[in-house]
Amino acid sequence: MALEKSGRGKGSEVVLIDKQGPGAGATGWLAVYPQPYMTGPLHAFCGKAKVWESDPVNFGFQQVGYVSVGNLTRKPICHAQQEQIESGYPSDLYVGKDAAAFLKSIWPTSELIAVMWSCTRSLQAMQVHI
C-alpha cells in the first residue's frame, strides 16, 4: 500500500524469500544483482559484498561466477571486470579458448566466448578450493 500511495509501484513487484536462516537461498543477490551490477559502478555492490563475505558461513553466502556466452556481451563483460578491479573486488577474466578451457574444468560445455569468475575470501572461508 505504501508503495502505491507514493507512486513507486504496487508491491506486486516485491518478492520476499525466507528459508530459515540468514542468507539461505540469497546467494548471488546482494540486493543489486541482475544486470546493473555487471555494467554500472560497483561501489554499492562492493560494500554489500564485503558484508556477506565477512561471515559467509553464518550468512549462508556462496560466491557465484558469471558466464557470458555471446559476442554481444564480450565488451560489457570485459568492462565489468575492469570495474571490479578498480573497485577492489578481484575477479579473473577468461576469453576465447581460455574461457572454454576454464569452464570445462568446472562445468563441461562448448561454444564459449568469455567467462568471468569471481573467487574471493568467501570460498576460502568455506574451505572451497578451485
PDB file of C-alpha atoms in Angstrom:
ATOM      1  CA  MET A   1       0.000   0.000   0.000  1.00  0.00           C
ATOM      2  CA  ALA A   2       2.762   2.453   0.881  1.00  0.00           C
ATOM      3  CA  LEU A   3       4.462   1.872  -2.473  1.00  0.00           C
ATOM      4  CA  GLU A   4       1.243   2.566  -4.353  1.00  0.00           C
ATOM      5  CA  LYS A   5       0.477   5.706  -2.325  1.00  0.00           C
ATOM      6  CA  SER A   6       3.959   7.058  -3.011  1.00  0.00           C
ATOM      7  CA  GLY A   7       3.667   6.293  -6.735  1.00  0.00           C
ATOM      8  CA  ARG A   8       6.647   3.914  -6.639  1.00  0.00           C
ATOM      9  CA  GLY A   9       4.793   0.700  -7.500  1.00  0.00           C
ATOM     10  CA  LYS A  10       2.047  -1.604  -6.337  1.00  0.00           C
ATOM     11  CA  GLY A  11       4.016  -4.032  -4.223  1.00  0.00           C
ATOM     12  CA  SER A  12       3.307  -6.918  -6.590  1.00  0.00           C
ATOM     13  CA  GLU A  13       6.858  -6.453  -7.887  1.00  0.00           C
ATOM     14  CA  VAL A  14       8.320  -7.306  -4.461  1.00  0.00           C
ATOM     15  CA  VAL A  15       9.493 -10.862  -3.784  1.00  0.00           C
ATOM     16  CA  LEU A  16      10.333 -11.997  -0.257  1.00  0.00           C
ATOM     17  CA  ILE A  17      12.233 -15.237   0.257  1.00  0.00           C
ATOM     18  CA  ASP A  18      12.642 -16.664   3.744  1.00  0.00           C
ATOM     19  CA  LYS A  19      14.333 -20.038   4.159  1.00  0.00           C
ATOM     20  CA  GLN A  20      15.007 -20.496   7.885  1.00  0.00           C
ATOM     21  CA  GLY A  21      18.438 -18.880   8.031  1.00  0.00           C
ATOM     22  CA  PRO A  22      20.359 -15.708   7.219  1.00  0.00           C
ATOM     23  CA  GLY A  23      21.165 -15.645   3.528  1.00  0.00           C
ATOM     24  CA  ALA A  24      19.522 -19.006   2.828  1.00  0.00           C
ATOM     25  CA  GLY A  25      18.687 -19.004  -0.837  1.00  0.00           C
ATOM     26  CA  ALA A  26      20.001 -15.482  -1.333  1.00  0.00           C
ATOM     27  CA  THR A  27      23.308 -16.440  -2.943  1.00  0.00           C
ATOM     28  CA  GLY A  28      24.111 -14.054  -5.736  1.00  0.00           C
ATOM     29  CA  TRP A  29      21.509 -11.440  -4.890  1.00  0.00           C
ATOM     30  CA  LEU A  30      23.415  -8.985  -2.704  1.00  0.00           C
ATOM     31  CA  ALA A  31      20.481  -6.626  -3.213  1.00  0.00           C
ATOM     32  CA  VAL A  32      21.813  -5.273  -6.507  1.00  0.00           C
ATOM     33  CA  TYR A  33      22.265  -8.191  -8.827  1.00  0.00           C
ATOM     34  CA  PRO A  34      20.739  -8.574 -12.210  1.00  0.00           C
ATOM     35  CA  GLN A  35      22.465  -6.571 -14.953  1.00  0.00           C
ATOM     36  CA  PRO A  36      23.111  -3.207 -13.235  1.00  0.00           C
ATOM     37  CA  TYR A  37      25.802  -4.854 -11.097  1.00  0.00           C
ATOM     38  CA  MET A  38      27.632  -6.087 -14.175  1.00  0.00           C
ATOM     39  CA  THR A  39      27.554  -2.871 -16.171  1.00  0.00           C
ATOM     40  CA  GLY A  40      27.468   0.046 -13.732  1.00  0.00           C
ATOM     41  CA  PRO A  41      29.657   1.487 -10.976  1.00  0.00           C
ATOM     42  CA  LEU A  42      30.385  -1.130  -8.353  1.00  0.00           C
ATOM     43  CA  HIS A  43      30.909   0.884  -5.164  1.00  0.00           C
ATOM     44  CA  ALA A  44      27.488  -0.073  -3.742  1.00  0.00           C
ATOM     45  CA  PHE A  45      27.907  -3.702  -4.724  1.00  0.00           C
ATOM     46  CA  CYS A  46      31.370  -3.987  -3.191  1.00  0.00           C
ATOM     47  CA  GLY A  47      30.202  -2.638   0.149  1.00  0.00           C
ATOM     48  CA  LYS A  48      27.374  -5.147   0.273  1.00  0.00           C
ATOM     49  CA  ALA A  49      29.613  -7.987  -0.886  1.00  0.00           C
ATOM     50  CA  LYS A  50      32.061  -7.271   1.933  1.00  0.00           C
ATOM     51  CA  VAL A  51      29.270  -7.679   4.488  1.00  0.00           C
ATOM     52  CA  TRP A  52      28.287 -11.085   3.087  1.00  0.00           C
ATOM     53  CA  GLU A  53      31.918 -12.159   2.738  1.00  0.00           C
ATOM     54  CA  SER A  54      32.741 -11.123   6.308  1.00  0.00           C
ATOM     55  CA  ASP A  55      30.967 -14.231   7.623  1.00  0.00           C
ATOM     56  CA  PRO A  56      29.905 -16.436   4.693  1.00  0.00           C
ATOM     57  CA  VAL A  57      29.105 -19.477   6.814  1.00  0.00           C
ATOM     58  CA  ASN A  58      26.670 -17.695   9.150  1.00  0.00           C
ATOM     59  CA  PHE A  59      25.161 -15.620   6.323  1.00  0.00           C
ATOM     60  CA  GLY A  60      24.830 -18.714   4.138  1.00  0.00           C
ATOM     61  CA  PHE A  61      26.701 -16.926   1.362  1.00  0.00           C
ATOM     62  CA  GLN A  62      28.203 -18.891  -1.511  1.00  0.00           C
ATOM     63  CA  GLN A  63      30.194 -16.973  -4.111  1.00  0.00           C
ATOM     64  CA  VAL A  64      28.994 -17.407  -7.671  1.00  0.00           C
ATOM     65  CA  GLY A  65      30.502 -16.539 -11.025  1.00  0.00           C
ATOM     66  CA  TYR A  66      29.081 -15.003 -14.177  1.00  0.00           C
ATOM     67  CA  VAL A  67      29.090 -16.701 -17.567  1.00  0.00           C
ATOM     68  CA  SER A  68      28.701 -14.781 -20.813  1.00  0.00           C
ATOM     69  CA  VAL A  69      28.145 -16.867 -23.923  1.00  0.00           C
ATOM     70  CA  GLY A  70      27.770 -14.432 -26.811  1.00  0.00           C
ATOM     71  CA  ASN A  71      29.795 -11.927 -28.802  1.00  0.00           C
ATOM     72  CA  LEU A  72      27.366  -9.135 -27.873  1.00  0.00           C
ATOM     73  CA  THR A  73      28.276  -9.474 -24.202  1.00  0.00           C
ATOM     74  CA  ARG A  74      32.047  -9.709 -24.626  1.00  0.00           C
ATOM     75  CA  LYS A  75      32.704  -5.961 -24.349  1.00  0.00           C
ATOM     76  CA  PRO A  76      30.370  -5.458 -21.361  1.00  0.00           C
ATOM     77  CA  ILE A  77      31.907  -8.392 -19.503  1.00  0.00           C
ATOM     78  CA  CYS A  78      35.434  -7.078 -20.152  1.00  0.00           C
ATOM     79  CA  HIS A  79      34.316  -3.648 -18.934  1.00  0.00           C
ATOM     80  CA  ALA A  80      32.718  -5.185 -15.827  1.00  0.00           C
ATOM     81  CA  GLN A  81      35.934  -6.996 -14.967  1.00  0.00           C
ATOM     82  CA  GLN A  82      37.897  -3.741 -15.242  1.00  0.00           C
ATOM     83  CA  GLU A  83      35.313  -2.034 -12.999  1.00  0.00           C
ATOM     84  CA  GLN A  84      35.705  -4.826 -10.463  1.00  0.00           C
ATOM     85  CA  ILE A  85      39.484  -4.421 -10.418  1.00  0.00           C
ATOM     86  CA  GLU A  86      39.168  -0.641  -9.991  1.00  0.00           C
ATOM     87  CA  SER A  87      36.666  -1.172  -7.151  1.00  0.00           C
ATOM     88  CA  GLY A  88      38.980  -3.538  -5.300  1.00  0.00           C
ATOM     89  CA  TYR A  89      36.834  -6.605  -5.987  1.00  0.00           C
ATOM     90  CA  PRO A  90      39.032  -9.316  -7.539  1.00  0.00           C
ATOM     91  CA  SER A  91      37.935 -11.408 -10.499  1.00  0.00           C
ATOM     92  CA  ASP A  92      39.534 -13.363 -13.296  1.00  0.00           C
ATOM     93  CA  LEU A  93      38.509 -12.937 -16.927  1.00  0.00           C
ATOM     94  CA  TYR A  94      38.822 -15.759 -19.437  1.00  0.00           C
ATOM     95  CA  VAL A  95      38.198 -15.065 -23.137  1.00  0.00           C
ATOM     96  CA  GLY A  96      38.002 -17.327 -26.189  1.00  0.00           C
ATOM     97  CA  LYS A  97      39.801 -20.658 -25.853  1.00  0.00           C
ATOM     98  CA  ASP A  98      40.878 -19.796 -22.300  1.00  0.00           C
ATOM     99  CA  ALA A  99      37.207 -19.291 -21.374  1.00  0.00           C
ATOM    100  CA  ALA A 100      36.248 -22.654 -22.821  1.00  0.00           C
ATOM    101  CA  ALA A 101      39.128 -24.411 -21.044  1.00  0.00           C
ATOM    102  CA  PHE A 102      38.305 -22.792 -17.691  1.00  0.00           C
ATOM    103  CA  LEU A 103      34.602 -23.511 -17.846  1.00  0.00           C
ATOM    104  CA  LYS A 104      35.164 -27.082 -18.993  1.00  0.00           C
ATOM    105  CA  SER A 105      37.399 -27.549 -15.964  1.00  0.00           C
ATOM    106  CA  ILE A 106      34.455 -26.750 -13.660  1.00  0.00           C
ATOM    107  CA  TRP A 107      31.446 -27.463 -15.894  1.00  0.00           C
ATOM    108  CA  PRO A 108      31.597 -29.406 -19.194  1.00  0.00           C
ATOM    109  CA  THR A 109      30.204 -27.409 -22.152  1.00  0.00           C
ATOM    110  CA  SER A 110      31.203 -25.948 -25.550  1.00  0.00           C
ATOM    111  CA  GLU A 111      30.922 -22.813 -27.755  1.00  0.00           C
ATOM    112  CA  LEU A 112      32.064 -20.215 -25.208  1.00  0.00           C
ATOM    113  CA  ILE A 113      33.196 -16.660 -25.946  1.00  0.00           C
ATOM    114  CA  ALA A 114      34.019 -15.226 -22.483  1.00  0.00           C
ATOM    115  CA  VAL A 115      33.861 -16.226 -18.805  1.00  0.00           C
ATOM    116  CA  MET A 116      34.395 -14.073 -15.691  1.00  0.00           C
ATOM    117  CA  TRP A 117      34.898 -15.835 -12.372  1.00  0.00           C
ATOM    118  CA  SER A 118      34.905 -14.078  -9.003  1.00  0.00           C
ATOM    119  CA  CYS A 119      36.660 -16.249  -6.464  1.00  0.00           C
ATOM    120  CA  THR A 120      37.078 -14.424  -3.181  1.00  0.00           C
ATOM    121  CA  ARG A 121      37.591 -14.852   0.525  1.00  0.00           C
ATOM    122  CA  SER A 122      34.158 -16.411   0.978  1.00  0.00           C
ATOM    123  CA  LEU A 123      35.307 -19.525  -0.848  1.00  0.00           C
ATOM    124  CA  GLN A 124      38.421 -19.678   1.277  1.00  0.00           C
ATOM    125  CA  ALA A 125      36.396 -19.269   4.469  1.00  0.00           C
ATOM    126  CA  MET A 126      34.181 -22.172   3.455  1.00  0.00           C
ATOM    127  CA  GLN A 127      37.305 -24.155   2.553  1.00  0.00           C
ATOM    128  CA  VAL A 128      36.284 -24.494  -1.103  1.00  0.00           C
ATOM    129  CA  HIS A 129      39.309 -24.942  -3.332  1.00  0.00           C
ATOM    130  CA  ILE A 130      39.208 -24.402  -7.083  1.00  0.00           C
TER     131      ILE A 130
END
